[in-house]
Amino acid sequence: MYLKRKIDNYLENWKNDLEHKPLIVKGARQTGKTESILQFARKKYSSVIYINFALEKKYLTVTSDGYDVDSVIKNISLIDPSKHFIPGETAIIFDEIQDNPDIATTLKAFREDARFDVILSGSLLGISYKKINSNSVGNKLDYEMHSMDFEEFLRAKGYRSEQIINILEHMIDLKPFTETEYSIWKNLFMDFCVLGGMPDVVRKYIESGNFSGSLETQRQIQMDYEEDIRKYAGGLDQTKILSVYRSVPAQLAKENKKFQYRQVSKNGRSREYSGCIQWLQDAGVVISCNCLNFPELPLKGNEDQSRFKLYYPDTGLLVSALDDEAQDDLRANRNLGVYKGALYENFVAEALTKQGFGLFYYKKEDSTLEEDFFVRTANELIPVEVKSNSKKSKSLSELVNNTRYKDIKHGIKLGDCNIGREGNIFTFPYFCVFLLKQYLKNWK
């Protein structure tokens, strides 16, 4: 069962561009990169050459005679004479290129030769990407793939484009959902929060109609991530990287979600762990949200990188990292318990990242003003508050109404509530956040 992904349309458009460059698809393990690429290639090309450098070590030498196209093709054909290279009808897919980043050196030659379409893919590409980038600068396109977002999840459940567009129209028109609409979307959203968007997890849920086996699959993915740390984290303290990764759920469960090194180890210091955090970010298994020095534009350059929060890029993996007692409540009763704030905030961070937003928050040094996230339009900075209760937000009101914050005119509150507006603060249910970028394009 193949689950349609947003990359499907991207790959179609890429192929239809007569001057398309070789493509690199990067992203964390298990996000569906290989499955989507092969699904596309087998439909669109008469010949598909698939090489997995992690599983087929014999292909590591294909560039031993040079990086020109003829030498590479000759060596592939010598290793496996059944592979056919048909000009104009062949896709060459080099997978798991983190095990052979040198293959990127061939991209200039493949681009200039133009007889074959080339797609590179791999996990942990952030770790080797400097080398890959230096070897192929100007001769490639990049696509970053995440786990499934809520829209892809809804499509997997059988919902159509017009039904998804209807959610956006409710947002634009500030039209509250009916009781039936709200209940259905909220229940689907709760399922997605627990499952996350890893294709194998979603596929089992779609096929079985329940959560059976989802936790085991999620925990296996977590173990695979940890195995990658042990395999690829050369030159760094693997134990420290693992400790940082495992500390994220506990850090998010705190009222103050700012990442604290002492939560990793009693005497933890920035200088000991900063490299570990960067490694995890480059690997795509955590996402960071930096604190703004002041809530104003521009965002880049107005951030304090020593103050940050860390999230998992897939909320389902965060759920799977919680204790066993919480699992029963979450999966059987949909009771988020003490983790409610952490899970909702992580989901919003994940949704913003998947839409291409950078993550920023603000906390005044005296703690009198704090805001979870910020997004922007061309001319306006918009604070985004994540509320796990129905209380009014003092910080959001202060940011919107105080003339000191000249770039802020409106605010958005996400909560367990229907669509509404109070002054210049717009309220949306959590399940709407996956459409925030499209909504802001219609901002008036």
CSV table of C-alpha atoms in Angstrom, one decimal:
chain,number,residue,atom,x,y,z
A,1,MET,CA,0.0,0.0,0.0
A,2,TYR,CA,1.6,3.2,-1.2
A,3,LEU,CA,0.7,6.4,0.7
A,4,LYS,CA,0.7,9.4,-1.6
A,5,ARG,CA,3.2,12.1,-0.6
A,6,LYS,CA,3.8,15.8,-1.5
A,7,ILE,CA,7.1,14.8,-3.0
A,8,ASP,CA,5.1,12.9,-5.7
A,9,ASN,CA,4.1,16.2,-7.4
A,10,TYR,CA,7.6,17.7,-6.9
A,11,LEU,CA,9.2,14.7,-8.7
A,12,GLU,CA,6.7,15.0,-11.6
A,13,ASN,CA,7.4,18.7,-12.0
A,14,TRP,CA,11.2,18.1,-11.7
A,15,LYS,CA,11.1,15.5,-14.5
A,16,ASN,CA,8.9,17.8,-16.7
A,17,ASP,CA,11.5,20.6,-16.5
A,18,LEU,CA,13.6,20.0,-19.6
A,19,GLU,CA,16.7,21.5,-18.0
A,20,HIS,CA,16.3,19.8,-14.6
A,21,LYS,CA,19.5,19.1,-12.6
A,22,PRO,CA,20.3,16.0,-10.7
A,23,LEU,CA,18.3,15.8,-7.5
A,24,ILE,CA,19.3,15.1,-3.9
A,25,VAL,CA,16.5,14.0,-1.5
A,26,LYS,CA,17.6,14.2,2.1
A,27,GLY,CA,15.9,13.6,5.4
A,28,ALA,CA,15.9,11.4,8.5
A,29,ARG,CA,15.6,7.7,8.4
A,30,GLN,CA,12.2,6.1,7.7
A,31,THR,CA,10.5,9.2,6.3
A,32,GLY,CA,9.7,7.4,3.1
A,33,LYS,CA,12.4,8.8,0.7
A,34,THR,CA,13.3,5.6,-1.1
A,35,GLU,CA,9.7,4.4,-1.4
A,36,SER,CA,8.5,7.6,-3.0
A,37,ILE,CA,11.5,7.9,-5.3
A,38,LEU,CA,11.1,4.3,-6.6
A,39,GLN,CA,7.3,4.6,-6.9
A,40,PHE,CA,7.9,7.6,-9.2
A,41,ALA,CA,10.8,6.2,-11.1
A,42,ARG,CA,9.1,2.8,-11.9
A,43,LYS,CA,6.1,4.7,-13.3
A,44,LYS,CA,8.0,7.2,-15.4
A,45,TYR,CA,11.0,5.4,-16.8
A,46,SER,CA,11.5,2.2,-18.8
A,47,SER,CA,14.8,1.5,-17.0
A,48,VAL,CA,15.5,2.2,-13.3
A,49,ILE,CA,19.0,1.7,-12.0
A,50,TYR,CA,18.8,1.4,-8.2
A,51,ILE,CA,22.0,1.3,-6.2
A,52,ASN,CA,22.1,1.1,-2.4
A,53,PHE,CA,25.5,1.9,-1.0
A,54,ALA,CA,24.7,0.7,2.5
A,55,LEU,CA,23.6,-2.7,1.4
A,56,GLU,CA,25.6,-3.2,-1.8
A,57,LYS,CA,29.2,-2.4,-0.9
A,58,LYS,CA,30.5,-3.7,-4.3
A,59,TYR,CA,29.3,-0.4,-5.9
A,60,LEU,CA,31.5,1.8,-3.7
A,61,THR,CA,34.2,1.6,-6.4
A,62,VAL,CA,32.1,2.8,-9.3
A,63,THR,CA,34.1,6.1,-9.4
A,64,SER,CA,37.5,4.4,-9.2
A,65,ASP,CA,38.2,5.1,-12.9
A,66,GLY,CA,37.0,8.7,-12.8
A,67,TYR,CA,33.9,10.8,-12.3
A,68,ASP,CA,32.8,11.0,-15.9
A,69,VAL,CA,29.5,9.4,-16.9
A,70,ASP,CA,31.0,6.8,-19.2
A,71,SER,CA,33.4,5.5,-16.6
A,72,VAL,CA,30.7,5.3,-13.9
A,73,ILE,CA,28.3,3.5,-16.2
A,74,LYS,CA,31.0,1.1,-17.4
A,75,ASN,CA,31.8,0.1,-13.8
A,76,ILE,CA,28.1,-0.3,-12.9
A,77,SER,CA,27.6,-2.5,-15.9
A,78,LEU,CA,30.7,-4.6,-15.1
A,79,ILE,CA,29.4,-5.3,-11.6
A,80,ASP,CA,25.9,-6.1,-12.9
A,81,PRO,CA,25.5,-6.5,-16.7
A,82,SER,CA,21.7,-6.8,-16.4
A,83,LYS,CA,21.4,-3.1,-15.8
A,84,HIS,CA,20.4,-1.2,-19.0
A,85,PHE,CA,21.2,2.4,-19.6
A,86,ILE,CA,18.8,3.8,-22.2
A,87,PRO,CA,19.4,7.5,-23.0
A,88,GLY,CA,16.3,9.6,-22.2
A,89,GLU,CA,14.5,6.7,-20.5
A,90,THR,CA,16.7,5.8,-17.6
A,91,ALA,CA,16.6,7.0,-13.9
A,92,ILE,CA,19.7,6.3,-11.9
A,93,ILE,CA,19.1,6.3,-8.2
A,94,PHE,CA,22.0,6.3,-5.8
A,95,ASP,CA,20.6,5.6,-2.3
A,96,GLU,CA,22.2,5.7,1.2
A,97,ILE,CA,24.8,8.1,-0.1
A,98,GLN,CA,25.9,9.0,3.4
A,99,ASP,CA,28.0,5.8,3.0
A,100,ASN,CA,29.5,7.1,-0.2
A,101,PRO,CA,29.3,10.9,-0.3
A,102,ASP,CA,32.0,11.0,-3.0
A,103,ILE,CA,29.3,9.9,-5.6
A,104,ALA,CA,28.1,13.6,-5.5
A,105,THR,CA,31.3,14.5,-7.5
A,106,THR,CA,29.7,12.8,-10.5
A,107,LEU,CA,26.7,15.2,-10.6
A,108,LYS,CA,28.4,17.9,-12.7
A,109,ALA,CA,29.3,15.3,-15.4
A,110,PHE,CA,25.7,13.8,-15.3
A,111,ARG,CA,24.2,17.2,-15.6
A,112,GLU,CA,26.4,18.2,-18.6
A,113,ASP,CA,25.9,14.8,-20.2
A,114,ALA,CA,22.1,14.9,-19.8
A,115,ARG,CA,21.4,11.4,-21.1
A,116,PHE,CA,20.2,10.1,-17.8
A,117,ASP,CA,18.2,11.4,-14.9
A,118,VAL,CA,19.9,11.1,-11.5
A,119,ILE,CA,18.5,11.1,-8.0
A,120,LEU,CA,20.6,10.8,-4.9
A,121,SER,CA,19.1,10.0,-1.5
A,122,GLY,CA,20.2,9.2,2.0
A,123,SER,CA,19.7,9.6,5.7
A,124,LEU,CA,21.9,11.6,8.0
A,125,LEU,CA,22.8,13.8,5.0
A,126,GLY,CA,23.4,16.7,7.3
A,127,ILE,CA,26.5,14.9,8.6
A,128,SER,CA,28.1,14.6,5.2
A,129,TYR,CA,26.4,17.4,3.5
A,130,LYS,CA,29.3,19.8,3.5
A,131,LYS,CA,31.3,17.3,1.5
A,132,ILE,CA,28.4,16.5,-0.8
A,133,ASN,CA,27.7,20.2,-1.3
A,134,SER,CA,31.3,21.1,-2.1
A,135,ASN,CA,31.4,18.3,-4.6
A,136,SER,CA,28.3,19.3,-6.5
A,137,VAL,CA,27.7,23.0,-6.0
A,138,GLY,CA,25.6,24.5,-8.8
A,139,ASN,CA,24.9,21.1,-10.3
A,140,LYS,CA,22.0,19.8,-8.2
A,141,LEU,CA,18.6,20.5,-6.6
A,142,ASP,CA,17.8,19.7,-3.0
A,143,TYR,CA,14.6,18.4,-1.5
A,144,GLU,CA,14.2,17.9,2.2
A,145,MET,CA,11.7,15.2,3.1
A,146,HIS,CA,10.0,14.9,6.4
A,147,SER,CA,7.6,12.4,7.9
A,148,MET,CA,4.0,12.8,6.7
A,149,ASP,CA,2.2,15.9,7.7
A,150,PHE,CA,-1.5,16.2,8.8
A,151,GLU,CA,-2.6,16.8,5.2
A,152,GLU,CA,-0.9,13.7,3.9
A,153,PHE,CA,-2.4,11.8,6.8
A,154,LEU,CA,-5.9,13.0,5.9
A,155,ARG,CA,-5.3,12.0,2.3
A,156,ALA,CA,-4.2,8.6,3.4
A,157,LYS,CA,-7.5,8.3,5.3
A,158,GLY,CA,-9.4,9.0,2.1
A,159,TYR,CA,-10.2,12.7,2.4
A,160,ARG,CA,-10.2,14.7,-0.8
A,161,SER,CA,-8.6,18.0,-1.8
A,162,GLU,CA,-11.9,19.9,-1.6
A,163,GLN,CA,-12.4,18.8,2.0
A,164,ILE,CA,-9.0,20.0,3.0
A,165,ILE,CA,-9.5,23.3,1.2
A,166,ASN,CA,-12.8,23.6,3.1
A,167,ILE,CA,-10.8,23.8,6.4
A,168,LEU,CA,-8.7,26.6,4.9
A,169,GLU,CA,-11.8,28.4,3.8
A,170,HIS,CA,-13.1,28.2,7.4
A,171,MET,CA,-9.9,29.9,8.5
A,172,ILE,CA,-10.0,32.6,5.9
A,173,ASP,CA,-13.7,33.4,6.5
A,174,LEU,CA,-13.3,33.0,10.3
A,175,LYS,CA,-16.3,30.7,10.1
A,176,PRO,CA,-16.5,28.3,13.1
A,177,PHE,CA,-16.8,24.6,12.3
A,178,THR,CA,-20.0,22.8,12.9
A,179,GLU,CA,-20.2,20.4,15.8
A,180,THR,CA,-19.8,17.4,13.4
A,181,GLU,CA,-16.9,19.0,11.5
A,182,TYR,CA,-15.1,20.0,14.7
A,183,SER,CA,-15.5,16.5,16.3
A,184,ILE,CA,-14.2,14.7,13.2
A,185,TRP,CA,-11.2,16.8,12.5
A,186,LYS,CA,-10.3,16.9,16.2
A,187,ASN,CA,-10.5,13.1,16.5
A,188,LEU,CA,-8.3,12.6,13.4
A,189,PHE,CA,-5.9,15.1,14.8
A,190,MET,CA,-5.6,13.3,18.1
A,191,ASP,CA,-4.9,10.0,16.2
A,192,PHE,CA,-2.2,11.8,14.2
A,193,CYS,CA,-0.6,13.2,17.4
A,194,VAL,CA,-0.3,9.7,18.8
A,195,LEU,CA,0.8,8.1,15.6
A,196,GLY,CA,3.0,10.8,14.0
A,197,GLY,CA,3.8,10.7,10.3
A,198,MET,CA,6.3,7.9,9.8
A,199,PRO,CA,4.9,6.0,6.8
A,200,ASP,CA,5.2,2.5,8.2
A,201,VAL,CA,3.3,3.6,11.4
A,202,VAL,CA,0.5,5.3,9.4
A,203,ARG,CA,0.3,2.4,6.9
A,204,LYS,CA,-0.4,-0.1,9.7
A,205,TYR,CA,-3.0,2.2,11.2
A,206,ILE,CA,-4.8,2.6,7.9
A,207,GLU,CA,-4.7,-1.1,7.2
A,208,SER,CA,-5.8,-2.2,10.7
A,209,GLY,CA,-8.0,0.7,11.7
A,210,ASN,CA,-6.4,0.9,15.1
A,211,PHE,CA,-3.2,1.6,16.9
A,212,SER,CA,-2.1,-2.1,17.0
A,213,GLY,CA,1.6,-2.4,16.5
A,214,SER,CA,2.2,1.4,16.2
A,215,LEU,CA,4.2,1.7,19.4
A,216,GLU,CA,6.5,-1.2,18.5
A,217,THR,CA,7.2,0.3,15.1
A,218,GLN,CA,7.8,3.8,16.6
A,219,ARG,CA,10.2,2.3,19.1
A,220,GLN,CA,12.1,0.4,16.5
A,221,ILE,CA,12.6,3.6,14.5
A,222,GLN,CA,14.0,5.2,17.7
A,223,MET,CA,16.3,2.3,18.1
A,224,ASP,CA,17.4,2.7,14.5
A,225,TYR,CA,18.1,6.4,15.1
A,226,GLU,CA,20.2,5.4,18.1
A,227,GLU,CA,22.1,2.8,16.1
A,228,ASP,CA,22.9,5.5,13.5
A,229,ILE,CA,24.4,7.6,16.3
A,230,ARG,CA,26.6,4.7,17.2
A,231,LYS,CA,27.5,4.1,13.6
A,232,TYR,CA,28.1,7.6,12.2
A,233,ALA,CA,29.0,9.8,15.1
A,234,GLY,CA,32.7,9.5,14.6
A,235,GLY,CA,34.9,11.9,16.5
A,236,LEU,CA,32.2,12.9,19.0
A,237,ASP,CA,31.1,11.4,22.3
A,238,GLN,CA,28.3,9.0,21.2
A,239,THR,CA,27.1,8.6,24.8
A,240,LYS,CA,26.6,12.4,25.1
A,241,ILE,CA,24.7,12.5,21.8
A,242,LEU,CA,22.4,9.7,23.0
A,243,SER,CA,21.9,11.5,26.3
A,244,VAL,CA,20.9,14.7,24.6
A,245,TYR,CA,18.5,12.9,22.3
A,246,ARG,CA,16.9,10.9,25.1
A,247,SER,CA,16.5,14.1,27.3
A,248,VAL,CA,14.2,15.9,24.9
A,249,PRO,CA,10.9,14.4,26.2
A,250,ALA,CA,11.7,15.3,29.8
A,251,GLN,CA,12.9,18.8,28.8
A,252,LEU,CA,9.6,19.4,27.0
A,253,ALA,CA,7.6,18.2,30.0
A,254,LYS,CA,8.9,21.0,32.1
A,255,GLU,CA,7.0,24.3,32.5
A,256,ASN,CA,10.1,26.1,31.3
A,257,LYS,CA,10.9,24.2,28.1
A,258,LYS,CA,14.2,26.0,27.5
A,259,PHE,CA,16.9,23.3,26.9
A,260,GLN,CA,19.0,22.9,30.0
A,261,TYR,CA,22.3,21.1,30.0
A,262,ARG,CA,22.0,20.1,33.6
A,263,GLN,CA,18.9,18.1,32.7
A,264,VAL,CA,21.3,15.9,30.6
A,265,SER,CA,23.9,15.5,33.3
A,266,LYS,CA,24.2,17.1,36.7
A,267,ASN,CA,27.2,19.3,35.8
A,268,GLY,CA,26.5,19.6,32.1
A,269,ARG,CA,27.8,22.7,30.3
A,270,SER,CA,27.3,24.1,26.8
A,271,ARG,CA,30.8,23.5,25.7
A,272,GLU,CA,30.4,19.8,26.3
A,273,TYR,CA,27.2,19.4,24.4
A,274,SER,CA,26.9,22.0,21.7
A,275,GLY,CA,28.5,19.8,19.1
A,276,CYS,CA,26.2,16.9,20.1
A,277,ILE,CA,23.1,19.1,19.5
A,278,GLN,CA,24.4,20.3,16.2
A,279,TRP,CA,25.0,16.7,15.1
A,280,LEU,CA,21.4,15.7,16.0
A,281,GLN,CA,20.1,18.7,14.1
A,282,ASP,CA,22.2,17.9,11.0
A,283,ALA,CA,20.9,14.3,11.2
A,284,GLY,CA,17.3,15.6,11.2
A,285,VAL,CA,16.3,13.9,14.4
A,286,VAL,CA,15.8,17.0,16.4
A,287,ILE,CA,14.6,20.5,15.5
A,288,SER,CA,15.6,23.6,17.4
A,289,CYS,CA,13.8,26.8,18.3
A,290,ASN,CA,16.0,29.8,19.1
A,291,CYS,CA,15.1,32.6,21.5
A,292,LEU,CA,14.7,36.1,20.0
A,293,ASN,CA,16.6,38.9,21.6
A,294,PHE,CA,13.5,41.1,21.0
A,295,PRO,CA,10.2,40.4,19.2
A,296,GLU,CA,10.9,42.3,16.0
A,297,LEU,CA,11.9,41.8,12.4
A,298,PRO,CA,14.2,40.5,10.9
A,299,LEU,CA,14.1,37.1,12.6
A,300,LYS,CA,17.5,36.0,11.4
A,301,GLY,CA,20.3,37.8,13.2
A,302,ASN,CA,17.8,38.7,16.0
A,303,GLU,CA,18.3,35.4,17.9
A,304,ASP,CA,20.2,34.2,20.9
A,305,GLN,CA,21.6,30.8,19.9
A,306,SER,CA,22.6,30.1,23.5
A,307,ARG,CA,18.9,30.0,24.5
A,308,PHE,CA,16.8,27.4,22.6
A,309,LYS,CA,14.2,24.6,22.9
A,310,LEU,CA,14.5,21.2,21.2
A,311,TYR,CA,11.7,19.2,19.7
A,312,TYR,CA,11.3,15.9,17.9
A,313,PRO,CA,10.5,16.4,14.2
A,314,ASP,CA,7.7,13.8,14.5
A,315,THR,CA,5.3,14.0,17.5
A,316,GLY,CA,4.6,10.3,17.3
A,317,LEU,CA,8.2,9.5,18.1
A,318,LEU,CA,7.9,11.9,21.1
A,319,VAL,CA,4.8,10.0,22.3
A,320,SER,CA,6.6,6.6,21.9
A,321,ALA,CA,9.4,7.9,24.2
A,322,LEU,CA,7.0,8.5,27.1
A,323,ASP,CA,6.6,6.1,30.0
A,324,ASP,CA,4.4,3.0,29.6
A,325,GLU,CA,1.6,4.3,31.8
A,326,ALA,CA,1.2,7.4,29.6
A,327,GLN,CA,1.1,5.1,26.5
A,328,ASP,CA,-2.1,3.4,27.8
A,329,ASP,CA,-3.8,6.7,28.5
A,330,LEU,CA,-2.8,8.2,25.1
A,331,ARG,CA,-3.7,5.2,22.9
A,332,ALA,CA,-6.8,3.9,24.7
A,333,ASN,CA,-8.3,7.0,26.2
A,334,ARG,CA,-6.7,9.9,24.2
A,335,ASN,CA,-5.9,11.4,27.5
A,336,LEU,CA,-2.7,13.6,27.1
A,337,GLY,CA,-2.4,14.0,30.9
A,338,VAL,CA,0.6,16.0,32.2
A,339,TYR,CA,2.2,15.8,28.7
A,340,LYS,CA,-0.6,17.9,27.1
A,341,GLY,CA,1.4,21.1,26.8
A,342,ALA,CA,4.5,19.3,25.6
A,343,LEU,CA,2.7,17.3,22.9
A,344,TYR,CA,0.7,20.2,21.5
A,345,GLU,CA,3.8,22.4,21.4
A,346,ASN,CA,5.9,19.8,19.7
A,347,PHE,CA,3.1,19.2,17.2
A,348,VAL,CA,3.0,22.9,16.3
A,349,ALA,CA,6.8,23.0,16.0
A,350,GLU,CA,6.7,20.0,13.7
A,351,ALA,CA,3.9,21.5,11.6
A,352,LEU,CA,5.7,24.8,11.2
A,353,THR,CA,8.9,23.1,10.2
A,354,LYS,CA,7.2,21.0,7.6
A,355,GLN,CA,5.8,24.1,6.1
A,356,GLY,CA,9.2,25.7,5.8
A,357,PHE,CA,9.0,28.1,8.7
A,358,GLY,CA,12.0,28.7,10.9
A,359,LEU,CA,11.3,28.2,14.7
A,360,PHE,CA,11.7,31.2,17.0
A,361,TYR,CA,10.3,32.0,20.5
A,362,TYR,CA,10.7,34.8,23.0
A,363,LYS,CA,11.1,34.9,26.7
A,364,LYS,CA,11.8,38.2,28.6
A,365,GLU,CA,14.7,37.8,31.0
A,366,ASP,CA,12.4,38.7,34.0
A,367,SER,CA,9.9,36.0,32.7
A,368,THR,CA,7.0,38.5,32.5
A,369,LEU,CA,6.5,38.0,28.8
A,370,GLU,CA,6.8,34.7,26.9
A,371,GLU,CA,5.6,33.6,23.5
A,372,ASP,CA,5.9,30.1,22.0
A,373,PHE,CA,6.5,30.8,18.3
A,374,PHE,CA,6.7,33.5,15.7
A,375,VAL,CA,5.9,33.5,12.0
A,376,ARG,CA,6.0,36.4,9.6
A,377,THR,CA,4.4,37.8,6.5
A,378,ALA,CA,6.2,40.2,4.1
A,379,ASN,CA,5.7,43.1,6.6
A,380,GLU,CA,4.5,41.7,9.8
A,381,LEU,CA,5.7,39.6,12.7
A,382,ILE,CA,3.0,37.3,14.1
A,383,PRO,CA,3.2,35.7,17.5
A,384,VAL,CA,1.7,32.2,17.8
A,385,GLU,CA,0.5,31.0,21.2
A,386,VAL,CA,-0.1,27.3,21.9
A,387,LYS,CA,-2.7,27.0,24.7
A,388,SER,CA,-3.4,23.7,26.5
A,389,ASN,CA,-6.2,25.4,28.5
A,390,SER,CA,-8.9,28.0,27.8
A,391,LYS,CA,-7.3,30.8,29.8
A,392,LYS,CA,-6.6,34.1,28.1
A,393,SER,CA,-3.0,34.8,27.1
A,394,LYS,CA,-1.6,37.8,28.8
A,395,SER,CA,1.7,37.7,26.8
A,396,LEU,CA,-0.1,37.5,23.4
A,397,SER,CA,-2.4,40.4,24.3
A,398,GLU,CA,0.7,42.4,25.5
A,399,LEU,CA,2.6,41.8,22.2
A,400,VAL,CA,-0.4,42.7,20.0
A,401,ASN,CA,-1.6,45.8,21.9
A,402,ASN,CA,1.6,47.4,23.1
A,403,THR,CA,3.0,49.9,20.6
A,404,ARG,CA,6.5,49.1,21.8
A,405,TYR,CA,6.3,46.0,19.5
A,406,LYS,CA,6.0,47.9,16.3
A,407,ASP,CA,6.2,44.9,13.9
A,408,ILE,CA,3.4,43.1,15.6
A,409,LYS,CA,-0.2,44.0,14.7
A,410,HIS,CA,-2.0,40.6,15.0
A,411,GLY,CA,-1.6,37.4,17.0
A,412,ILE,CA,-2.7,33.8,16.5
A,413,LYS,CA,-3.8,31.5,19.3
A,414,LEU,CA,-4.0,27.7,18.8
A,415,GLY,CA,-6.1,25.7,21.2
A,416,ASP,CA,-8.7,23.1,21.9
A,417,CYS,CA,-11.4,25.5,20.7
A,418,ASN,CA,-13.3,26.6,17.6
A,419,ILE,CA,-12.4,29.4,15.2
A,420,GLY,CA,-12.9,32.9,16.6
A,421,ARG,CA,-11.5,36.4,16.9
A,422,GLU,CA,-11.1,38.8,19.8
A,423,GLY,CA,-9.7,42.2,18.7
A,424,ASN,CA,-6.6,41.4,16.6
A,425,ILE,CA,-6.1,37.9,18.0
A,426,PHE,CA,-7.3,35.1,15.8
A,427,THR,CA,-8.1,31.7,17.4
A,428,PHE,CA,-7.9,28.4,15.6
A,429,PRO,CA,-8.1,24.7,16.6
A,430,TYR,CA,-4.8,22.9,16.7
A,431,PHE,CA,-5.7,20.8,13.7
A,432,CYS,CA,-5.6,23.9,11.5
A,433,VAL,CA,-2.0,24.7,12.0
A,434,PHE,CA,-0.9,22.6,9.0
A,435,LEU,CA,-2.5,25.2,6.8
A,436,LEU,CA,-1.0,28.2,8.4
A,437,LYS,CA,1.4,29.1,5.5
A,438,GLN,CA,-1.5,29.0,3.0
A,439,TYR,CA,-3.7,31.0,5.4
A,440,LEU,CA,-1.1,33.7,5.7
A,441,LYS,CA,-0.9,34.1,1.9
A,442,ASN,CA,-4.5,35.4,2.2
A,443,TRP,CA,-3.6,37.7,5.1
A,444,LYS,CA,-5.4,41.0,4.9
